[in-house]
Coordinates of C-alpha atoms in Angstrom, one line a residue:
X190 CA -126.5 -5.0 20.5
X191 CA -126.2 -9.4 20.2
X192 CA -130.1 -9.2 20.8
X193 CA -130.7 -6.5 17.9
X194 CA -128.2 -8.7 15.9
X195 CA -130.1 -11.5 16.6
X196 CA -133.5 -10.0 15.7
X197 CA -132.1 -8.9 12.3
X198 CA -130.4 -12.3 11.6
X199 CA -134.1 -13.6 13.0
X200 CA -136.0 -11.1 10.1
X201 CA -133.7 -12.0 7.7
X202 CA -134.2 -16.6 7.9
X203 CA -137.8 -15.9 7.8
X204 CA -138.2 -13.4 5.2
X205 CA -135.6 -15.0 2.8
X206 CA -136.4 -18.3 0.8
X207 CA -135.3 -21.8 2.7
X208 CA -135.1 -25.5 2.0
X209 CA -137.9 -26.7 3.9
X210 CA -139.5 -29.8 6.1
X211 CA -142.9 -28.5 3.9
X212 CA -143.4 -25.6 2.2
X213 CA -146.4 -24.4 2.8
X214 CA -148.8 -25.4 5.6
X215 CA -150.6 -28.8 5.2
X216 CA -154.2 -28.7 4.7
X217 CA -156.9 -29.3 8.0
X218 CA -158.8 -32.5 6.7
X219 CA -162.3 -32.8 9.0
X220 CA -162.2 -34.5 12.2
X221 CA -165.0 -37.0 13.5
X222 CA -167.9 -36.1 15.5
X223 CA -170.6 -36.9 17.9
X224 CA -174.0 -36.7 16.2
X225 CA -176.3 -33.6 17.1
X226 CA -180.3 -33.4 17.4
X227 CA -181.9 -31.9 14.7
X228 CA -184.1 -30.1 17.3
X229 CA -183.8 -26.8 19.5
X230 CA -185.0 -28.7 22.4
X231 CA -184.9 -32.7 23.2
X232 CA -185.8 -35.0 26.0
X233 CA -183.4 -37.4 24.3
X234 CA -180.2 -38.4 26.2
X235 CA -176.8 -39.9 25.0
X236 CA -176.4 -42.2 27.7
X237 CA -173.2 -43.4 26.5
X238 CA -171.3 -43.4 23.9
X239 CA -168.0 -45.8 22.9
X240 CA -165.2 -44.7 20.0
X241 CA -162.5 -46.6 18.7
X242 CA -160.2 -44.2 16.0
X243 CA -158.2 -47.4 14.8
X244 CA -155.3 -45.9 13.0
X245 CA -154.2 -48.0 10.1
X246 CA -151.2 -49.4 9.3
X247 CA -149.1 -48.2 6.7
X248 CA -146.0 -47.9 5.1
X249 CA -146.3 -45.8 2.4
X250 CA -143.6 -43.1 2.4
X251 CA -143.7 -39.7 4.1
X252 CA -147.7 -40.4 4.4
X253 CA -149.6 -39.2 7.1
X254 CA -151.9 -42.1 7.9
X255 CA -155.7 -43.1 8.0
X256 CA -157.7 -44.2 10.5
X257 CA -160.9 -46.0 10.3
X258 CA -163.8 -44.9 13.3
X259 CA -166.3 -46.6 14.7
X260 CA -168.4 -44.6 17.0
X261 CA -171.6 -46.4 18.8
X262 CA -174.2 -44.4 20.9
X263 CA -177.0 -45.7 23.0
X264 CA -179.3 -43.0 23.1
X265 CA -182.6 -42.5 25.5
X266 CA -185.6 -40.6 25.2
X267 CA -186.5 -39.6 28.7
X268 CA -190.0 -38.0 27.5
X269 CA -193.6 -39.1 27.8
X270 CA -194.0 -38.9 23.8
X271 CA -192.3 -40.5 20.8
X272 CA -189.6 -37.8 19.1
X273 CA -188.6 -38.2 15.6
X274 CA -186.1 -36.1 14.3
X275 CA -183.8 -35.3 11.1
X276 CA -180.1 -36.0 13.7
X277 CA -176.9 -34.7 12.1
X278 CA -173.0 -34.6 12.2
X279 CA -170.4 -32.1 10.5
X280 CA -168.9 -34.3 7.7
X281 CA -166.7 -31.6 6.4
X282 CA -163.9 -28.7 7.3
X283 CA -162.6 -25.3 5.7
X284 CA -159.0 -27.1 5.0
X285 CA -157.4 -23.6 5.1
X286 CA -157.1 -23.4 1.3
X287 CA -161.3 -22.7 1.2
X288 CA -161.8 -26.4 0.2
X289 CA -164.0 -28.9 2.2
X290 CA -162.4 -32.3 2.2
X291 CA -165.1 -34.2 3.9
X292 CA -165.2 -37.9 5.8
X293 CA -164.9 -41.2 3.8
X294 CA -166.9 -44.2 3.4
X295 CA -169.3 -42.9 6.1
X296 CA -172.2 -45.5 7.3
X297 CA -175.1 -45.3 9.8
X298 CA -177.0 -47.6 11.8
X299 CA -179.9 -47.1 13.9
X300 CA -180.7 -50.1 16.0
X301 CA -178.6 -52.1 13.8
X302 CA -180.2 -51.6 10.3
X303 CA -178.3 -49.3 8.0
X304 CA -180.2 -46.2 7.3
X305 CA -179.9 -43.2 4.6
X306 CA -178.5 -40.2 5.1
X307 CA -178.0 -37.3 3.0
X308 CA -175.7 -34.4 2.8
X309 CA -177.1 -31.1 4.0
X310 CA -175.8 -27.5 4.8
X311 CA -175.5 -26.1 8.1
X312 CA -173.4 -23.6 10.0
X313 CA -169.8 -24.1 11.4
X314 CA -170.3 -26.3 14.2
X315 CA -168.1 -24.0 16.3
X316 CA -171.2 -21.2 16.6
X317 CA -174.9 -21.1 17.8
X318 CA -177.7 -20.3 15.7
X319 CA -178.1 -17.2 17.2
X320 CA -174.4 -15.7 16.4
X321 CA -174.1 -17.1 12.7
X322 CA -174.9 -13.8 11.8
X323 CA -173.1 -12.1 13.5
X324 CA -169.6 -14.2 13.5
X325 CA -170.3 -14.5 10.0
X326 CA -170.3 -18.1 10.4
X327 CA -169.3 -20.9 7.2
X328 CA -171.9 -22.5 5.7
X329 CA -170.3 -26.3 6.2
X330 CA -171.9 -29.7 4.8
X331 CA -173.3 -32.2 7.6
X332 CA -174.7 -35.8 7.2
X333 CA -177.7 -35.8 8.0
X334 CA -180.5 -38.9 8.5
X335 CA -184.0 -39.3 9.9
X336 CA -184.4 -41.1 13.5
X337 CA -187.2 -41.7 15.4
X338 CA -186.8 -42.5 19.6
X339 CA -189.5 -44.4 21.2
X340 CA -190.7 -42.6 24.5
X341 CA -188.5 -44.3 27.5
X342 CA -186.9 -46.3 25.2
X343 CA -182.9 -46.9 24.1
X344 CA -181.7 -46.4 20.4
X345 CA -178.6 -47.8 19.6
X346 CA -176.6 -45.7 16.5
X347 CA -173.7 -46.8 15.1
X348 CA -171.9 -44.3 12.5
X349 CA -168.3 -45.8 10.9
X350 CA -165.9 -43.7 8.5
X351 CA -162.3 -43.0 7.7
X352 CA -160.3 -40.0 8.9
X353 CA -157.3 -38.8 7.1
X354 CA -154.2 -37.4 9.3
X355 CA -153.1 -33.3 9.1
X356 CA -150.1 -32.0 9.7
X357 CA -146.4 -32.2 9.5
X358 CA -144.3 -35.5 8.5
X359 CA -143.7 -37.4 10.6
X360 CA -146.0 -36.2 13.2
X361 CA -149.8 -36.9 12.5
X362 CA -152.9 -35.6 14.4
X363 CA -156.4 -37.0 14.6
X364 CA -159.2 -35.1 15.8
X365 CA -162.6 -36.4 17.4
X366 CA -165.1 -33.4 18.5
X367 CA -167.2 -33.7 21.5
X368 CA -169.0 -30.7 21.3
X369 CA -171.9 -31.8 19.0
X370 CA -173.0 -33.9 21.5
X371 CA -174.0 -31.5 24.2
X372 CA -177.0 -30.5 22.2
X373 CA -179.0 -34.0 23.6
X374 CA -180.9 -33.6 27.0
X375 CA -178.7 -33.5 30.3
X376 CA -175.0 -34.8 30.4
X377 CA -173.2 -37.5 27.9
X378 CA -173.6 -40.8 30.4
X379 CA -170.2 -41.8 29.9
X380 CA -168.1 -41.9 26.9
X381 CA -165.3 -44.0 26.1
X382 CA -162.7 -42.9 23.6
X383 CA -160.3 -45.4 22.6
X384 CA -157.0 -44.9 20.1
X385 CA -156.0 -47.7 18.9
X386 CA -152.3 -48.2 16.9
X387 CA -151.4 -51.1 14.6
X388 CA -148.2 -52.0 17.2
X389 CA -147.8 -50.8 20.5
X390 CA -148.6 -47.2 21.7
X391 CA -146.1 -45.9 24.1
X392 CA -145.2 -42.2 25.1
X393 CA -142.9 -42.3 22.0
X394 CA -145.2 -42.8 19.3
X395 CA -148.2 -41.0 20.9
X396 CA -146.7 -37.8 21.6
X397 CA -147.6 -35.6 24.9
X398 CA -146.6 -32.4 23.0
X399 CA -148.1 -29.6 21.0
X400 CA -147.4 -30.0 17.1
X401 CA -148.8 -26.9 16.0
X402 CA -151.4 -29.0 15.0
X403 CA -152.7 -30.4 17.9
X404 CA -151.2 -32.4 21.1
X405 CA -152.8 -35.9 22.5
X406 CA -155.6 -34.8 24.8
X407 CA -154.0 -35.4 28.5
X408 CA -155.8 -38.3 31.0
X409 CA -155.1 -41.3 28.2
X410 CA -154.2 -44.7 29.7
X411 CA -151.7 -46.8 27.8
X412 CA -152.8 -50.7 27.0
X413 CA -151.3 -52.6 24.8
X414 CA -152.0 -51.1 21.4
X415 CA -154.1 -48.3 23.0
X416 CA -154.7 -45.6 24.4
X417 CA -157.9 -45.0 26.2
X418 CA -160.1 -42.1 28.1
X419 CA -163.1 -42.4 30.5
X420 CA -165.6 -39.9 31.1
X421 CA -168.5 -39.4 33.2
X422 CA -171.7 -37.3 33.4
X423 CA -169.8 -35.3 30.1
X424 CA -171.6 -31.5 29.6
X425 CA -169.0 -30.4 26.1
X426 CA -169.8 -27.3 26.0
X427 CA -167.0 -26.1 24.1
X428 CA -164.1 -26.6 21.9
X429 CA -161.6 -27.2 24.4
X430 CA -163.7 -31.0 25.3
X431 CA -162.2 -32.2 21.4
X432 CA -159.9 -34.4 21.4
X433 CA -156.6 -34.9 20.1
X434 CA -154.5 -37.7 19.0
X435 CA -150.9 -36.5 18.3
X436 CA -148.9 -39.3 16.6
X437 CA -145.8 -40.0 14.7
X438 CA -147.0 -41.0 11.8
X439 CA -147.3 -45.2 11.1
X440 CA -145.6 -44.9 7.9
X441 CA -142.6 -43.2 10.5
X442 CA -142.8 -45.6 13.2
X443 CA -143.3 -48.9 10.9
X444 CA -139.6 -47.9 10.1
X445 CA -138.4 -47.4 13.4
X446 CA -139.6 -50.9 14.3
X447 CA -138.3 -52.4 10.8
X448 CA -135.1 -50.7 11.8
X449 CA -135.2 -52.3 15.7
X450 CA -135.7 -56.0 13.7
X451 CA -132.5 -55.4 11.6
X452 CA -130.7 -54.6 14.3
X453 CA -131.8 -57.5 16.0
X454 CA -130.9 -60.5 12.9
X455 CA -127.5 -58.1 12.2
X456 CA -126.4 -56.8 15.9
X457 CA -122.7 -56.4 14.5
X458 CA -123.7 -54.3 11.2
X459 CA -122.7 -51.0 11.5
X460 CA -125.0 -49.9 8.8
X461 CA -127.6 -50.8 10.5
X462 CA -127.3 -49.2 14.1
X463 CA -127.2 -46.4 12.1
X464 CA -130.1 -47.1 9.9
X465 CA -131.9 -47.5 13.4
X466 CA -129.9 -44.2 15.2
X467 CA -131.6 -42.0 12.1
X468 CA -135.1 -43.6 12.3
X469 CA -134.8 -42.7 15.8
X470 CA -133.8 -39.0 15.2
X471 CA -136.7 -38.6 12.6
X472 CA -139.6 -39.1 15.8
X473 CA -137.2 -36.9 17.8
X474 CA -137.7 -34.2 15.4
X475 CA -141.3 -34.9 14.7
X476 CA -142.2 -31.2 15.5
X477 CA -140.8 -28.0 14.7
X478 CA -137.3 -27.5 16.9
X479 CA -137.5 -31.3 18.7
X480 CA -139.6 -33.2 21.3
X481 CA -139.3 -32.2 25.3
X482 CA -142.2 -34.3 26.5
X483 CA -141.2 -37.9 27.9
X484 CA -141.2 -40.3 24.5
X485 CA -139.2 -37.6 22.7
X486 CA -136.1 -37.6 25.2
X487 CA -136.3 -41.3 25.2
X488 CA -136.2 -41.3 21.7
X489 CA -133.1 -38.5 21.4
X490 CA -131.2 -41.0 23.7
X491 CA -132.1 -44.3 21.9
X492 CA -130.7 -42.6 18.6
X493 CA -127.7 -41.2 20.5
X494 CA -126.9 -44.3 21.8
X495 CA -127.4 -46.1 18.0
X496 CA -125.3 -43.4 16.5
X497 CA -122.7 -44.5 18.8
X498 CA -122.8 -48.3 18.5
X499 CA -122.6 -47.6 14.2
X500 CA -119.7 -45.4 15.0
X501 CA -118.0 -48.0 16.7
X502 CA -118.5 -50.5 13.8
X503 CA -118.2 -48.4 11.8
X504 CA -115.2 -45.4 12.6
X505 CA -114.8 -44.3 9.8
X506 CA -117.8 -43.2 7.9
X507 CA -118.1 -40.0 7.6
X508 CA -121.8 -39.7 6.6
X509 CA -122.6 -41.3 10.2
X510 CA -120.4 -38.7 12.2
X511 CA -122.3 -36.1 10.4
X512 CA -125.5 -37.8 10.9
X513 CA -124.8 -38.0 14.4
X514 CA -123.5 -34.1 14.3
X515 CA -127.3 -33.3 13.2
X516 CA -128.8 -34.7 15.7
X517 CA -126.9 -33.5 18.5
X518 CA -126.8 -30.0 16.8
X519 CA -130.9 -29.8 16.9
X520 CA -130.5 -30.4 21.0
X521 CA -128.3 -28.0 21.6
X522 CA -129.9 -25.5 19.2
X523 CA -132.2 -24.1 21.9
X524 CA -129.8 -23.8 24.5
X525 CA -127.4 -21.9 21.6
X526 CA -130.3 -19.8 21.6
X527 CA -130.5 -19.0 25.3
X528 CA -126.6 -18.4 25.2
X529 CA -125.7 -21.7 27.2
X530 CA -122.7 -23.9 25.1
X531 CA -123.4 -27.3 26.0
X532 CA -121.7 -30.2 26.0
X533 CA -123.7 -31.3 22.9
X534 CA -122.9 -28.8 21.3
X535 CA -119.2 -29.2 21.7
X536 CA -119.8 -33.1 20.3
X537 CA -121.4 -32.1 17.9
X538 CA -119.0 -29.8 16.4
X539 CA -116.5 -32.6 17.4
X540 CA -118.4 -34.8 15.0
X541 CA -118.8 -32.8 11.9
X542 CA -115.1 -31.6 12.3
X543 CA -114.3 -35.2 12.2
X544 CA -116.8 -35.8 9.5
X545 CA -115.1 -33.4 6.9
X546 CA -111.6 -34.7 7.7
X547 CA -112.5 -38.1 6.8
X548 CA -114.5 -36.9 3.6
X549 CA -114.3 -32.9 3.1
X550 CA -115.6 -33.2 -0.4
X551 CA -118.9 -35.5 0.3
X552 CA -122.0 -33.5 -0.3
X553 CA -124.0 -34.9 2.5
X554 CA -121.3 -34.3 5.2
X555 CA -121.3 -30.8 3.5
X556 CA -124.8 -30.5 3.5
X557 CA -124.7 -31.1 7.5
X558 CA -122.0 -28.6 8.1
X559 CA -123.5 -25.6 6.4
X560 CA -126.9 -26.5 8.2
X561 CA -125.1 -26.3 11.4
X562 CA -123.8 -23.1 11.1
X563 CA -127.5 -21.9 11.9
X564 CA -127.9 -24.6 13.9
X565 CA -124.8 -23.3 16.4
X566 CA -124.5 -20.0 15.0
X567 CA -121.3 -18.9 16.0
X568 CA -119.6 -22.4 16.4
X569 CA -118.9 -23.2 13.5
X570 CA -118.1 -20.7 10.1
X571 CA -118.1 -21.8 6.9
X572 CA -115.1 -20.2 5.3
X573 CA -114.4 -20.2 1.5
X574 CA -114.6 -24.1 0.7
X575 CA -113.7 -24.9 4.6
X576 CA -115.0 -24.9 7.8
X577 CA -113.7 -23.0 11.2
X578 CA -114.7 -24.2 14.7
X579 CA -114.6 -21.0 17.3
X580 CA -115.7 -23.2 20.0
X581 CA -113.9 -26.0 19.6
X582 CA -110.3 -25.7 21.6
X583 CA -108.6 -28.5 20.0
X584 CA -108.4 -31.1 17.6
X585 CA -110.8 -33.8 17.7
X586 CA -109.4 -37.1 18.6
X587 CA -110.9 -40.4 17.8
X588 CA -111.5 -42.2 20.9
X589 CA -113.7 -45.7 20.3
X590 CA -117.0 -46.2 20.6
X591 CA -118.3 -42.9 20.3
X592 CA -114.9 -40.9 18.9
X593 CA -115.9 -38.1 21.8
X594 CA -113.8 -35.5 22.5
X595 CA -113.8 -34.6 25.8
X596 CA -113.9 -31.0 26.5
X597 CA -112.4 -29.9 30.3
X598 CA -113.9 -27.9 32.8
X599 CA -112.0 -25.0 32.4
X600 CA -112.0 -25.2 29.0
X601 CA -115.6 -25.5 28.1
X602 CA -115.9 -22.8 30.9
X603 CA -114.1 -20.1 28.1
X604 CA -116.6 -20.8 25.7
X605 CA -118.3 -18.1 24.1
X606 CA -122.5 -18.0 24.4
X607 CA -122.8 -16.9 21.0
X608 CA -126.9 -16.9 20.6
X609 CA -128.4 -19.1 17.1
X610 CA -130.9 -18.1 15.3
X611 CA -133.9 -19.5 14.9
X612 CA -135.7 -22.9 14.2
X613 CA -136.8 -22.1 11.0
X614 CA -134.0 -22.7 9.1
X615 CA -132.2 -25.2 7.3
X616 CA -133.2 -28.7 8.9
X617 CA -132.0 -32.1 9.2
X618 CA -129.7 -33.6 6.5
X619 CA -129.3 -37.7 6.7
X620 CA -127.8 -40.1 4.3
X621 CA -130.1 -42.1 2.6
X622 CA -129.3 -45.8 2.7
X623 CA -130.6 -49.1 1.7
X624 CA -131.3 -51.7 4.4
X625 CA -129.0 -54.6 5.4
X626 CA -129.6 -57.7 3.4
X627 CA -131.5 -60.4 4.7
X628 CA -128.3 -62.8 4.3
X629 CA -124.8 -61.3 4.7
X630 CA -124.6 -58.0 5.8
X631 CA -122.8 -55.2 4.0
X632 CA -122.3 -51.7 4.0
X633 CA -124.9 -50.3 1.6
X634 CA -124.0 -47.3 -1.1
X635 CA -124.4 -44.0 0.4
X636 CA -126.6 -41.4 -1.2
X637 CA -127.9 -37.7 -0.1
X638 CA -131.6 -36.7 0.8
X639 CA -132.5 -33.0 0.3
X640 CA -131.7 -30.4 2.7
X641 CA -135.2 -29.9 4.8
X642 CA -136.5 -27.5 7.7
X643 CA -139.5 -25.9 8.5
X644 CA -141.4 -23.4 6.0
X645 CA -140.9 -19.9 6.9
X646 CA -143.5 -17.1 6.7
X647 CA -146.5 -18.1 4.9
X648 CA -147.0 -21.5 7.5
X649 CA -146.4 -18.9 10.3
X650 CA -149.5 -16.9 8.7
X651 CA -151.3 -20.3 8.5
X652 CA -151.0 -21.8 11.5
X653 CA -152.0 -18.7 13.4
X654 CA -154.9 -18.3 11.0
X655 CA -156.0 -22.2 11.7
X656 CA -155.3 -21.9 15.9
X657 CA -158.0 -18.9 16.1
X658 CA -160.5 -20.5 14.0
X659 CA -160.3 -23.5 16.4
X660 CA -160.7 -21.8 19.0

């Protein structure tokens, strides 16, 4: 009977208008690509091939990010005779809207001298000749330019052009496809493929996750800025050889680190911490529920730790317990689901109980408390203009730093494992707050953001739509 409750309650979030993270699905802009021979059959080899998708920096709010590529190939034509050809790569995408948003400020070089190209139609990249027909294949537009290789000679081609990112703020993805290239004689040589980031990359802004728009390709070795894979003897023979480069986007991470130097000049400004605690939650809950891969839990414990130095400066702020109430909420939400009560879940109830004593009547702290009755269905129930807290066995007491209530064995042990329902529902509400001054420090005027969450049935629809035409 809970399970068939459940599954109704389930039915009835998706089906039913929400507040959302986006409402619909984000369009699919076109990825980069090796170049392809403009021939059925060539004695030409890529021998090798070096990448670099240098992601710009940018601060622009809520944006997804650009990155510039620069792709060079040394190509060699292992025949007896001379080959010219008319070489091509995809320039384009069906975005999932049945536009073609194609590559920016695209240039080619062939042995160092820039050459012409022109734009051309040509089937999806994703099927052979022979099955365009019959997978009723798109019709896509490709760059295409004339080339001729000298017989046992190299040719060095350089193509450059900016990307834009897909997907859902804050997380970005990047794509580079492979494929193309396993149209030239033999294997690739060796490839290099090199992300570069505008600050450090690290296992919290590169993200080892699925986003539901890609996840980082796996095998990447972190240096310094980059991020960097080595291949040899590559055959890509198919669409699982692309790579991915999942990201929180720079605009998200240049606040982070903005955040982490305001900390640093104002160590003793509550405002602050807590400026840093919510940048931090915003990369933890880059993708729809939060992240589980490594960078994501070190993120969820740098903001919990944040949260509770601000709280410590800064008891009694309401909008901060609640703050902190959201993001301890989204990690227990999944083990709500599974019918486990955790500890989080009893601190976070302990902080939004706290939260609406100290200010019952501020919208954001209300805001937070009616999202979290999805978010721990059953522990807390909003009744009439108040709030009720099944799981909660006591009073929460303010105890410095973090103003935890700690709940007993025994007594957590009584608990009931009510299940939640699901992630798509109302998301994360955060007080939006100016930054510390660059002099004295002082508590900045609070304000609320929108209530946001995932979209509900129509992105469902999408993204399945979009993971089988990948594939």
């Amino acid at each position: 009977m809970r399970r068939l409750c459940f599954v109704a309650l389930l039915f009835v979030l998706l089906a039913l208008p929400s507040n959302a993270r986006a409402d619909v699905a984000p369009p699919l802009y076109p990825p980069g690509s090796n170049p392809q021979p403009g021939v059925e059959v060539t004695q030409v080899r890529m021998v090798a091939e070096t990448v670099i998708i240098e992601v710009l920096k940018d601060i622009e709010p809520r944006s997804l990010g650009d990155a510039h590529v620069t792709a060079d190939f040394t190509m060699h034509n292992l025949g007896t005779i001379d080959e010219s050809m008319a070489a091509r790569f995809p320039i384009s995408v069906n975005d999932g809207r049945w536009e073609y948003p194609e590559i920016n400020n695209l240039l080619i070089q062939v042995n160092g001298k820039q050459v012409q190209h022109r734009r051309v139609t040509y089937p999806d990249y994703r099927y052979s000749d022979d099955s365009v027909k019959k997978n009723n294949a798109e019709m896509l537009p490709w760059a295409e330019f004339d080339i001729t290789f000298p017989a046992g000679q190299d040719v060095s081609i350089r193509v450059t052009y900016d990307l834009e990112g897909t997907g859902y703020y804050p997380a970005t993805v990047f794509y580079y496809v492979l494929e193309t290239g396993a149209s030239w004689k033999e294997s690739i040589g060796s490839a290099d493929i090199i992300l570069r980031l505008p600050y450090e990359a690290n296992p919290q802004n590169v993200m080892d996750q699925e986003t539901g728009w890609g996840g980082t390709t796996p095998g990447g070795v972190f240096q310094g800025n980059e991020v960097r894979w080595h291949f040899e003897d590559l055959e890509p023979t198919g669409w699982e050889y692309n790579m991915e480069f999942a990201l929180i986007a720079p605009s998200a991470w240049e606040t982070v680190l903005s955040a982490q130097k305001q900390v640093a000049k104002y160590p003793n400004d509550g405002e602050s911490w807590g400026m840093l605690a919510k940048a931090y939650k915003l990369a933890f809950l880059s993708v729809k529920g939060y992240r589980e891969d490594e960078g994501g839990q070190q993120l969820y414990q740098l903001s919990l730790e944040a949260y509770e130095k601000c709280l410590s400066l800064k008891p009694n702020d309401a909008q901060w317990h609640a703050g902190f109430a959201d993001l301890l909420a989204y990690r227990a939400m999944w083990d709500v689901m599974g019918g486990t009560t955790t500890p989080e879940a009893i601190r976070a109830l302990n902080e939004i109980h706290t939260a609406l004593e100290l200010a019952p009547n501020d919208t954001v702290v209300q805001e937070i408390a009616y999202s979290m009755t999805s978010l721990l269905y059953g522990g807390i129930i909003q009744n009439g203009d108040r709030y009720d807290f099944p799981w909660l066995t006591q009073t929460p007491t303010a105890l410095p730093p973090t103003l935890e209530v700690i709940i007993s064995t025994e007594s957590a042990a009584t608990l009931p494992a009510t299940p939640a329902p699901t992630k798509e529902h109302i998301s994360q509400v955060e007080p939006t707050r100016a930054e510390a001054p660059e002099a004295t420090p002082t508590s900045a005027p609070q304000r609320s953001s929108p209530i946001c969450g995932s979209a509900a049935f129509l992105p469902l629809i999408a993204l399945t739509w979009f993971a089988w035409k990948r594939r």
